[in-house]
Amino acid sequence: MESSATFRTVRRSRTAPAMVALLAVSVAVSGCTAAASGRLEVIEGDSPASDVIALSAGSSDVAVVRTVDAAVEQLPELAAIAMNETGTPGLAIAVVHNGEMIYADGFGVREAGTTDRVEADTVFQIASVSKSLSATVVARAITQDAVEWDTPVRTLLSDFSLADSYVTQNATIGDYFSHRTGLATGAGDDLEDVGYERDYILDHLRYQPLDDFRSSYHYSNYGITVGAEATAAALGMDWNDAIRELVYEPLGMTATSSSYADFVAQPNRATLHTLVDGEFQPLFERNPDPQSPAGGVSSTVGDLSQWMTMILAGGEHDGQPFVMPESLVPAITAQSISAQASAPDQRTASYGFGFNVGSQAGGRTTLSHSGGFVLGAGTNYQLVPSLDLGIVTLTNAGPIGTAEALNAQFLDLVQYGEIQRDWLGDYYGALSGLNAPAGDLVAETKPDTAGASLYLSDYEGTYRNDYFGDLVVTEVDGSLQAALGPRENYILTLETWDSDTFAFVPTGENAPHGSLSSATFARSGGAVTGVTLEFFNAHGLGEWRR
């Protein structure tokens, strides 16, 4: 890989275009810093819902630019602190304001143990930030009169089906992009882990049990992928061609791709690092092509700045309409409740179509999305439309909140003049569960009599499962192996545990380091008749019959 001794940096001149003037009024609000009059300065928008607390530096155009610039100046120090405290090997940050990228820089290394520096134009896998870019494709397709958010997917994918015929016939592109079809969180991810491609996975979503249609929210990579595939069908294009021609090329996102092969061909790319015993290590690669619309994009902070600037401009690019507001606004406004408040003092979280929709403590609406691969990526962007401001941070470390914390610190500095809480610690605590070992045997003690009277030949054979396909169990050098997947190359070594129960170590994106689960064989009349792999049984689909 290429290396560089210096960072590539872009900074804004002090003569950036002014923001639209905002009118200040005074109201009484408790719990915040008061103005000299004893009442808080509030920015009045077009409606009461747009009222927000003024920036700490004041509400004039010059004051807003000044407070943004002051926050930008602190980003290098914040990045250094974040990498030191979290062990993140490398990251890149970009900021957009008033229609231009005012800052872009890289920090750390592309791969631990090397001197290959991260630059502003280093390419990262951005994981689920891909969802917002894919929603932009739909918005552009709507602008071109190819689809609508309420177009039923079945009218475009005639062979596609889910477990419920009503949902199959009526679920729209918008339903899939807002996670409200009833598909469970992670539906189809297990098929990807064992090696299946997109066509097989989408075809087998019909076996997935469904929650309530349009009144439940479950974050689903393959739900987004279904909506994207329907949009591509309406355009008469392959998905990768559609997103390239409708988004990447016209926005000048020359280093961005939805193909893993394109990513690995980039000489200046970041390596994934997964968390093992408290240290990030470059152990894995992650090919997310099957779920590319939901998590398979690779990009730079500079390219993403082009896209963020367009979103903040209400769908305009270079002063020309790019996405019509009537197709973009539904995507960036609340469509589903993504997290219901459980107490009166909590906020309810919302999801649009491929965008998280929230608000800052001062009342400003935010658009955002995070992305994470347990195998080694953590990404986040935050847009504040009322400030015409956005920040994106991409890291080459698994999801521990580094990107989210840096962006939150920056927005605190812009709005309040100082960081309001321990964002690094709080995000680490909130996301630590993503890196925890998975499986029913984690922390369990192996019985002393494990496997004392087992005949391994009893278990050999082929076991059937409509969802996962065949599982082939064989004895190899005195132990059992189980092979599944399209080419039987997802191999599990089954270690004796207790009676007809064996232990195995799952691998893949959904199996953090230290995962351990059980394979329990069933018998009838003494003969082995089936096996349940508990790690793959979260949705009741992990039973194989001999």
Coordinates of C-alpha atoms in Angstrom, one line a residue:
M1 CA 0.0 0.0 0.0
E2 CA 1.0 3.6 -0.6
S3 CA 2.2 5.7 2.4
S4 CA 2.4 9.3 3.1
A5 CA 4.2 11.3 5.8
T6 CA 1.7 14.1 5.8
F7 CA -2.0 14.5 6.0
R8 CA -4.1 16.0 3.2
T9 CA -6.0 18.8 4.8
V10 CA -8.8 21.2 3.5
R11 CA -9.8 24.2 5.6
R12 CA -12.4 26.9 5.1
S13 CA -11.5 30.5 4.4
R14 CA -13.0 33.0 6.8
T15 CA -15.1 34.5 4.0
A16 CA -17.7 31.7 3.7
P17 CA -21.1 32.6 2.3
A18 CA -23.4 34.0 5.0
M19 CA -26.3 32.0 6.5
V20 CA -29.9 33.3 6.1
A21 CA -30.5 35.8 8.9
L22 CA -32.3 34.5 11.9
L23 CA -34.6 36.5 14.2
A24 CA -33.9 36.4 17.9
V25 CA -36.6 36.6 20.5
S26 CA -36.6 35.9 24.3
V27 CA -38.4 33.2 26.2
A28 CA -37.9 31.7 29.7
V29 CA -36.4 28.2 29.7
S30 CA -34.9 26.4 32.7
G31 CA -31.8 24.4 32.9
C32 CA -29.7 26.4 30.3
T33 CA -27.3 29.3 30.3
A34 CA -29.3 32.5 30.5
A35 CA -28.8 35.7 28.5
A36 CA -27.9 38.9 30.2
S37 CA -31.6 39.7 30.6
G38 CA -32.2 36.5 32.5
R39 CA -34.1 35.0 29.6
L40 CA -32.7 32.7 26.9
E41 CA -32.2 33.9 23.3
V42 CA -34.3 31.7 21.0
I43 CA -34.2 31.6 17.3
E44 CA -37.6 31.8 15.8
G45 CA -38.3 29.7 12.7
D46 CA -41.3 29.5 10.4
S47 CA -43.3 27.6 13.0
P48 CA -43.2 26.9 16.8
A49 CA -41.7 23.5 16.0
S50 CA -38.7 25.3 14.5
D51 CA -37.9 27.3 17.6
V52 CA -34.4 26.5 18.9
I53 CA -32.0 27.9 21.5
A54 CA -29.5 30.3 20.0
L55 CA -25.8 29.4 19.7
S56 CA -23.6 30.4 22.6
A57 CA -21.8 32.9 20.4
G58 CA -25.0 34.6 19.2
S59 CA -27.3 34.3 16.2
S60 CA -25.7 36.6 13.6
D61 CA -24.2 35.2 10.5
V62 CA -20.7 36.2 11.6
A63 CA -21.2 34.6 15.0
V64 CA -22.3 31.3 13.5
V65 CA -19.3 31.1 11.2
R66 CA -17.1 32.0 14.2
T67 CA -18.4 29.3 16.4
V68 CA -18.2 26.7 13.7
D69 CA -14.6 27.7 12.9
A70 CA -13.7 27.6 16.6
A71 CA -15.1 24.0 16.9
V72 CA -13.2 22.9 13.7
E73 CA -10.0 24.1 15.2
Q74 CA -10.4 21.7 18.0
L75 CA -11.0 18.6 15.9
P76 CA -7.3 17.5 15.6
E77 CA -7.0 17.5 19.3
L78 CA -10.3 15.7 19.8
A79 CA -9.3 13.1 17.2
A80 CA -6.0 12.4 19.0
I81 CA -7.7 12.1 22.4
A82 CA -10.3 9.7 20.9
M83 CA -7.7 7.5 19.3
N84 CA -5.6 7.4 22.4
E85 CA -8.5 6.6 24.7
T86 CA -10.2 4.0 22.4
G87 CA -7.3 2.4 20.6
T88 CA -8.8 3.3 17.2
P89 CA -6.0 2.9 14.7
G90 CA -7.2 5.6 12.2
L91 CA -10.0 7.9 11.2
A92 CA -11.0 10.7 8.9
I93 CA -13.2 13.7 9.5
A94 CA -14.9 16.2 7.2
V95 CA -17.1 19.2 8.0
V96 CA -19.5 21.0 5.6
H97 CA -21.0 24.4 6.2
N98 CA -22.9 26.9 4.1
G99 CA -22.7 24.8 1.0
E100 CA -19.0 23.9 1.0
M101 CA -16.6 21.5 2.6
I102 CA -14.6 23.6 5.2
Y103 CA -12.5 20.9 6.7
A104 CA -11.2 17.4 5.8
D105 CA -8.3 15.6 7.5
G106 CA -7.0 12.1 8.3
F107 CA -5.5 10.8 11.5
G108 CA -3.6 7.7 12.5
V109 CA -2.8 4.7 10.3
R110 CA -4.8 2.7 7.7
E111 CA -3.5 -0.6 9.3
A112 CA -2.1 -1.1 12.8
G113 CA 1.6 -2.0 12.8
T114 CA 2.2 0.0 9.6
T115 CA 3.2 3.6 8.8
D116 CA 0.5 4.0 6.1
R117 CA -1.2 7.2 7.1
V118 CA -4.9 7.9 6.9
E119 CA -5.6 10.9 4.7
A120 CA -8.7 12.9 3.8
D121 CA -9.0 10.8 0.7
T122 CA -8.5 7.4 2.3
V123 CA -11.3 5.0 1.3
F124 CA -13.3 3.4 4.2
Q125 CA -16.0 0.8 4.3
I126 CA -18.9 2.9 5.6
A127 CA -21.3 0.1 6.7
S128 CA -24.8 1.2 7.4
V129 CA -24.3 4.8 6.4
S130 CA -24.9 3.2 3.0
K131 CA -28.6 3.2 3.8
S132 CA -28.9 7.0 3.6
L133 CA -27.2 7.0 0.2
S134 CA -29.5 4.2 -1.0
A135 CA -32.5 6.3 0.1
T136 CA -31.1 9.1 -2.0
V137 CA -31.3 6.8 -5.1
V138 CA -35.0 6.2 -4.4
A139 CA -35.6 10.0 -4.0
R140 CA -33.9 10.5 -7.4
A141 CA -36.0 7.7 -8.9
I142 CA -39.1 9.5 -7.6
T143 CA -37.8 12.7 -9.1
Q144 CA -37.6 10.8 -12.4
D145 CA -41.2 9.5 -12.0
A146 CA -39.9 5.9 -11.9
V147 CA -41.4 5.0 -8.4
E148 CA -43.0 6.6 -5.3
W149 CA -42.2 5.9 -1.7
D150 CA -45.7 4.2 -1.5
T151 CA -45.1 2.0 -4.6
P152 CA -45.8 -1.7 -3.5
V153 CA -42.6 -3.7 -3.9
R154 CA -44.6 -6.7 -5.3
T155 CA -45.5 -4.7 -8.4
L156 CA -41.8 -4.4 -9.2
L157 CA -40.5 -7.8 -7.9
S158 CA -43.3 -10.2 -8.9
D159 CA -41.6 -13.3 -7.5
F160 CA -40.7 -11.8 -4.1
S161 CA -42.7 -12.8 -1.1
L162 CA -42.8 -12.8 2.7
A163 CA -44.5 -15.1 5.2
D164 CA -47.7 -13.1 5.1
S165 CA -49.5 -12.7 1.8
Y166 CA -51.1 -9.4 2.8
V167 CA -47.7 -7.9 3.7
T168 CA -46.3 -9.3 0.5
Q169 CA -48.9 -7.6 -1.6
N170 CA -49.0 -4.3 0.2
A171 CA -45.6 -3.5 1.6
T172 CA -44.1 -0.4 -0.1
I173 CA -40.6 0.8 -0.9
G174 CA -41.1 3.2 2.0
D175 CA -42.1 0.4 4.4
Y176 CA -38.9 -1.5 3.6
F177 CA -36.8 1.7 4.0
S178 CA -38.3 2.5 7.4
H179 CA -38.0 -1.0 8.9
R180 CA -41.7 -1.4 9.5
T181 CA -42.6 -4.5 7.4
G182 CA -42.3 -6.8 10.4
L183 CA -39.1 -8.5 9.4
A184 CA -37.0 -9.1 12.4
T185 CA -33.8 -7.3 13.2
G186 CA -31.0 -9.3 11.4
A187 CA -33.4 -11.2 9.1
G188 CA -31.2 -12.7 6.4
D189 CA -27.9 -11.6 8.0
D190 CA -27.3 -15.2 9.1
L191 CA -27.6 -16.4 5.5
E192 CA -25.0 -13.9 4.4
D193 CA -22.7 -15.1 7.2
V194 CA -22.7 -18.6 5.9
G195 CA -22.0 -17.5 2.3
Y196 CA -25.2 -17.0 0.4
E197 CA -25.6 -14.3 -2.2
R198 CA -28.3 -11.6 -2.4
D199 CA -30.8 -13.5 -4.7
Y200 CA -30.9 -16.6 -2.4
I201 CA -31.2 -14.4 0.7
L202 CA -34.1 -12.3 -0.6
D203 CA -35.9 -15.4 -1.9
H204 CA -35.6 -17.1 1.5
L205 CA -36.9 -14.1 3.5
R206 CA -40.3 -15.8 3.0
Y207 CA -39.4 -18.2 5.8
Q208 CA -38.8 -15.4 8.3
P209 CA -41.6 -14.9 10.9
L210 CA -43.1 -11.4 10.8
D211 CA -44.0 -9.0 13.6
D212 CA -46.9 -6.6 13.2
F213 CA -47.0 -4.8 9.8
R214 CA -46.5 -1.0 10.0
S215 CA -46.8 -0.9 13.8
S216 CA -43.5 -2.5 14.7
Y217 CA -39.9 -1.4 14.0
H218 CA -37.1 -3.8 13.5
Y219 CA -33.8 -2.7 11.9
S220 CA -33.3 -4.9 8.9
N221 CA -30.4 -4.8 6.4
Y222 CA -32.3 -7.0 4.0
G223 CA -35.5 -5.0 4.3
I224 CA -33.6 -2.0 2.9
T225 CA -32.0 -4.2 0.3
V226 CA -35.5 -5.3 -0.9
G227 CA -36.6 -1.7 -1.3
A228 CA -33.4 -0.9 -3.2
E229 CA -33.8 -3.9 -5.5
A230 CA -37.4 -2.9 -6.3
T231 CA -36.2 0.6 -7.1
A232 CA -33.5 -0.7 -9.4
A233 CA -36.1 -2.9 -11.1
A234 CA -38.3 0.2 -11.8
L235 CA -35.3 1.9 -13.3
G236 CA -34.5 -1.2 -15.4
M237 CA -31.0 -1.2 -13.9
D238 CA -28.7 -3.3 -11.7
W239 CA -28.5 -1.7 -8.3
N240 CA -24.8 -0.9 -8.5
D241 CA -25.3 0.8 -11.8
A242 CA -28.3 2.7 -10.5
I243 CA -26.5 4.2 -7.4
R244 CA -23.5 5.0 -9.5
E245 CA -25.4 6.7 -12.3
L246 CA -28.0 8.5 -10.1
V247 CA -25.8 9.5 -7.1
Y248 CA -22.1 8.9 -7.3
E249 CA -21.3 10.2 -10.8
P250 CA -23.5 13.4 -10.8
L251 CA -22.2 14.4 -7.3
G252 CA -18.6 13.8 -8.3
M253 CA -18.1 11.0 -5.7
T254 CA -15.2 9.5 -7.7
A255 CA -13.8 7.3 -5.0
T256 CA -17.2 5.9 -3.9
S257 CA -18.4 2.4 -4.9
S258 CA -21.0 -0.2 -3.9
S259 CA -18.8 -3.1 -5.0
Y260 CA -16.3 -4.8 -2.6
A261 CA -14.0 -5.6 -5.5
D262 CA -13.8 -1.8 -6.2
F263 CA -12.9 -1.2 -2.6
V264 CA -10.1 -3.7 -2.4
A265 CA -8.7 -2.3 -5.7
Q266 CA -8.2 1.1 -4.0
P267 CA -4.5 1.5 -3.0
N268 CA -5.4 4.1 -0.3
R269 CA -7.9 2.1 1.7
A270 CA -8.4 1.5 5.4
T271 CA -8.1 -2.0 6.8
L272 CA -10.8 -3.3 9.2
H273 CA -9.8 -3.8 12.9
T274 CA -11.8 -5.9 15.3
L275 CA -11.7 -5.8 19.1
V276 CA -9.9 -8.7 20.7
D277 CA -9.1 -8.6 24.4
G278 CA -9.3 -4.8 24.5
E279 CA -7.1 -4.2 21.4
F280 CA -8.0 -3.6 17.8
Q281 CA -6.4 -6.1 15.5
P282 CA -6.6 -6.3 11.6
L283 CA -7.8 -9.9 11.5
F284 CA -10.7 -10.0 9.0
E285 CA -12.1 -8.8 5.7
R286 CA -15.7 -8.1 5.2
N287 CA -17.4 -8.5 1.8
P288 CA -20.9 -6.9 2.2
D289 CA -21.9 -7.2 -1.4
P290 CA -25.1 -9.3 -0.7
Q291 CA -26.5 -6.4 1.4
S292 CA -24.7 -3.7 -0.6
P293 CA -27.7 -1.2 -0.5
A294 CA -27.7 -1.5 3.3
G295 CA -24.1 -1.8 4.2
G296 CA -21.8 -2.2 1.2
V297 CA -20.7 1.3 0.2
S298 CA -17.1 2.4 0.5
S299 CA -16.2 6.1 0.3
T300 CA -14.1 9.0 1.6
V301 CA -15.0 11.9 3.8
G302 CA -14.6 14.2 0.9
D303 CA -17.0 12.3 -1.3
L304 CA -19.5 12.1 1.5
S305 CA -19.2 15.8 1.9
Q306 CA -20.5 16.3 -1.6
W307 CA -23.6 14.2 -0.7
M308 CA -24.1 15.9 2.7
T309 CA -24.0 19.4 1.1
M310 CA -26.7 18.3 -1.4
I311 CA -28.9 17.1 1.4
L312 CA -28.4 20.2 3.4
A313 CA -29.2 22.3 0.3
G314 CA -32.7 20.7 0.2
G315 CA -31.8 18.5 -2.8
E316 CA -29.9 21.1 -4.9
H317 CA -26.4 20.5 -6.3
D318 CA -24.4 23.2 -7.9
G319 CA -27.4 25.5 -7.7
Q320 CA -29.5 23.1 -9.7
P321 CA -32.3 20.7 -8.6
F322 CA -30.9 17.3 -8.0
V323 CA -33.6 15.7 -5.9
M324 CA -37.1 17.3 -5.7
P325 CA -38.0 18.4 -2.2
E326 CA -41.3 16.4 -2.3
S327 CA -39.3 13.1 -2.8
L328 CA -36.5 14.0 -0.3
V329 CA -38.5 15.4 2.6
P330 CA -40.3 12.1 3.4
A331 CA -36.9 10.4 3.7
I332 CA -35.5 12.9 6.1
T333 CA -38.6 13.3 8.3
A334 CA -40.0 10.8 10.9
Q335 CA -41.8 7.8 9.4
S336 CA -41.3 5.2 12.2
I337 CA -40.7 5.2 15.9
S338 CA -37.3 3.5 16.2
A339 CA -37.1 3.6 20.0
Q340 CA -40.1 4.2 22.2
A341 CA -39.5 6.2 25.3
S342 CA -40.0 4.2 28.5
A343 CA -40.2 7.1 30.8
P344 CA -41.7 10.7 30.7
D345 CA -38.2 12.3 30.7
Q346 CA -36.9 10.3 27.8
R347 CA -37.1 11.2 24.1
T348 CA -38.7 9.0 21.5
A349 CA -36.4 8.2 18.6
S350 CA -37.5 8.3 14.9
Y351 CA -36.5 6.9 11.6
G352 CA -37.3 8.3 8.2
F353 CA -36.5 6.4 5.0
G354 CA -32.9 5.4 5.4
F355 CA -32.2 8.3 7.8
N356 CA -32.3 8.6 11.6
V357 CA -34.3 11.7 12.5
G358 CA -33.7 13.3 15.9
S359 CA -33.0 16.6 17.7
Q360 CA -30.3 18.2 19.7
A361 CA -30.8 19.3 23.3
G362 CA -31.2 22.8 22.0
G363 CA -34.1 21.8 19.8
R364 CA -32.4 21.6 16.4
T365 CA -33.5 18.8 14.1
T366 CA -30.7 16.4 13.2
L367 CA -30.3 13.8 10.4
S368 CA -27.9 11.0 11.0
H369 CA -26.9 7.4 10.6
S370 CA -24.2 5.2 12.1
G371 CA -22.5 2.3 10.5
G372 CA -20.6 -0.6 12.1
F373 CA -19.0 -3.9 11.3
V374 CA -18.0 -5.9 14.3
L375 CA -15.2 -7.2 12.1
G376 CA -13.8 -3.7 12.0
A377 CA -15.6 -0.5 11.0
G378 CA -17.3 2.4 12.9
T379 CA -18.8 5.4 11.0
N380 CA -21.3 8.2 11.6
Y381 CA -22.5 11.4 10.1
Q382 CA -24.6 14.2 11.6
L383 CA -26.5 16.9 9.7
V384 CA -28.0 20.0 11.4
P385 CA -30.2 21.6 8.7
S386 CA -31.0 24.8 10.7
L387 CA -27.2 25.5 10.8
D388 CA -26.5 24.3 7.3
L389 CA -23.9 22.2 9.0
G390 CA -22.7 18.6 8.7
I391 CA -19.9 16.4 10.0
V392 CA -18.8 12.9 9.0
T393 CA -16.3 10.6 10.8
L394 CA -15.1 7.3 9.4
T395 CA -13.0 4.9 11.4
N396 CA -11.2 1.6 10.8
A397 CA -12.2 0.1 14.2
G398 CA -15.2 -1.9 15.2
P399 CA -18.3 0.0 16.6
I400 CA -17.4 1.4 20.0
G401 CA -18.8 4.9 19.5
T402 CA -15.6 6.7 18.4
A403 CA -17.2 8.3 15.3
E404 CA -20.5 9.1 17.1
A405 CA -18.6 10.7 20.1
L406 CA -16.4 12.9 17.9
N407 CA -19.3 14.2 16.0
A408 CA -21.3 14.8 19.2
Q409 CA -18.3 16.7 20.7
F410 CA -18.1 18.9 17.7
L411 CA -21.8 19.7 17.7
D412 CA -21.6 20.5 21.4
L413 CA -18.8 23.0 20.7
V414 CA -20.7 24.6 17.9
Q415 CA -23.9 25.0 19.9
Y416 CA -22.9 25.4 23.5
G417 CA -19.2 26.4 23.4
E418 CA -18.1 23.4 25.4
I419 CA -18.5 19.7 25.4
Q420 CA -21.5 18.8 27.6
R421 CA -20.8 15.2 28.6
D422 CA -18.4 12.3 28.4
W423 CA -19.4 11.2 24.9
L424 CA -16.6 8.7 24.4
G425 CA -17.4 6.9 27.7
D426 CA -21.1 7.1 27.2
Y427 CA -21.1 5.8 23.6
Y428 CA -18.6 3.1 24.5
G429 CA -21.0 1.9 27.2
A430 CA -24.0 2.1 24.9
L431 CA -22.3 0.1 22.1
S432 CA -20.1 -2.3 24.0
G433 CA -22.7 -5.0 23.7
L434 CA -22.2 -5.2 19.9
N435 CA -18.7 -6.5 20.6
A436 CA -19.6 -9.0 23.3
P437 CA -19.3 -12.7 22.6
A438 CA -22.5 -14.3 21.3
G439 CA -23.9 -17.8 21.9
D440 CA -25.6 -19.9 24.6
L441 CA -22.4 -21.5 25.8
V442 CA -20.5 -18.3 26.4
A443 CA -19.3 -18.3 30.1
E444 CA -20.7 -21.8 30.5
T445 CA -18.4 -24.5 32.1
K446 CA -17.9 -27.7 30.1
P447 CA -19.1 -30.8 32.0
D448 CA -16.5 -33.1 33.3
T449 CA -18.1 -36.2 31.6
A450 CA -18.3 -34.5 28.2
G451 CA -18.4 -37.1 25.4
A452 CA -17.6 -40.1 27.5
S453 CA -19.8 -42.5 25.6
L454 CA -20.3 -40.9 22.2
Y455 CA -20.0 -42.8 18.9
L456 CA -19.3 -40.0 16.4
S457 CA -20.5 -42.2 13.5
D458 CA -24.1 -41.8 15.0
Y459 CA -24.1 -38.2 13.9
E460 CA -22.7 -38.4 10.4
G461 CA -25.1 -37.6 7.6
T462 CA -27.0 -34.9 5.7
Y463 CA -29.6 -32.8 7.5
R464 CA -32.2 -30.7 5.7
N465 CA -33.4 -27.1 6.4
D466 CA -35.5 -25.1 4.0
Y467 CA -34.0 -21.8 5.0
F468 CA -30.3 -22.5 5.5
G469 CA -30.0 -25.5 3.1
D470 CA -28.2 -28.7 3.8
L471 CA -25.9 -29.3 6.8
V472 CA -23.4 -32.1 6.2
V473 CA -21.9 -33.7 9.3
T474 CA -18.8 -35.8 8.9
E475 CA -16.1 -37.3 11.2
V476 CA -12.7 -35.9 10.4
D477 CA -9.6 -37.1 12.3
G478 CA -11.6 -38.2 15.4
S479 CA -13.9 -35.1 15.6
L480 CA -17.1 -33.9 14.0
Q481 CA -17.3 -31.2 11.4
A482 CA -20.5 -29.6 10.1
A483 CA -20.5 -27.9 6.7
L484 CA -23.2 -25.6 5.4
G485 CA -23.7 -22.8 2.9
P486 CA -23.9 -22.7 -0.9
R487 CA -20.6 -24.5 -1.4
E488 CA -20.5 -26.2 2.0
N489 CA -17.5 -24.1 2.9
Y490 CA -18.8 -22.6 6.1
I491 CA -17.2 -25.2 8.4
L492 CA -17.9 -25.7 12.1
T493 CA -15.8 -28.0 14.3
L494 CA -18.1 -29.7 16.8
E495 CA -16.4 -30.3 20.1
T496 CA -18.0 -32.7 22.6
W497 CA -19.8 -31.0 25.4
D498 CA -22.5 -33.0 27.1
S499 CA -24.3 -36.2 25.9
D500 CA -25.8 -35.2 22.4
T501 CA -24.7 -31.6 22.7
F502 CA -21.6 -30.3 21.0
A503 CA -19.9 -26.9 21.1
F504 CA -18.9 -24.8 18.1
V505 CA -17.3 -21.4 17.4
P506 CA -19.4 -19.5 14.9
T507 CA -17.7 -17.0 12.6
G508 CA -18.7 -14.0 10.6
E509 CA -20.0 -10.5 11.2
N510 CA -22.5 -11.6 13.9
A511 CA -20.0 -13.6 15.9
P512 CA -17.6 -11.4 17.9
H513 CA -14.4 -12.8 19.3
G514 CA -15.1 -15.4 22.0
S515 CA -18.5 -16.5 20.7
L516 CA -19.5 -20.1 21.5
S517 CA -22.7 -21.9 20.9
S518 CA -24.3 -25.4 21.0
A519 CA -25.3 -28.0 18.4
T520 CA -27.8 -30.3 20.0
F521 CA -28.7 -33.5 18.3
A522 CA -32.2 -35.1 18.7
R523 CA -32.9 -38.8 18.8
S524 CA -35.9 -41.0 18.3
G525 CA -35.8 -44.7 19.3
G526 CA -32.1 -44.2 19.8
A527 CA -31.4 -43.0 16.3
V528 CA -30.2 -39.4 15.6
T529 CA -33.0 -37.6 13.7
G530 CA -32.0 -33.9 13.7
V531 CA -29.8 -31.2 15.1
T532 CA -30.4 -27.6 16.4
L533 CA -27.7 -25.0 16.0
E534 CA -28.6 -22.5 18.7
F535 CA -26.6 -19.7 17.2
F536 CA -28.7 -19.8 14.1
N537 CA -32.0 -20.4 15.9
A538 CA -32.8 -16.8 16.9
H539 CA -35.9 -16.7 14.7
G540 CA -36.8 -20.4 15.1
L541 CA -35.1 -21.4 11.8
G542 CA -32.1 -23.2 13.1
E543 CA -33.4 -26.8 13.2
W544 CA -32.2 -29.4 10.6
R545 CA -33.9 -32.7 10.1
R546 CA -32.0 -35.8 9.0

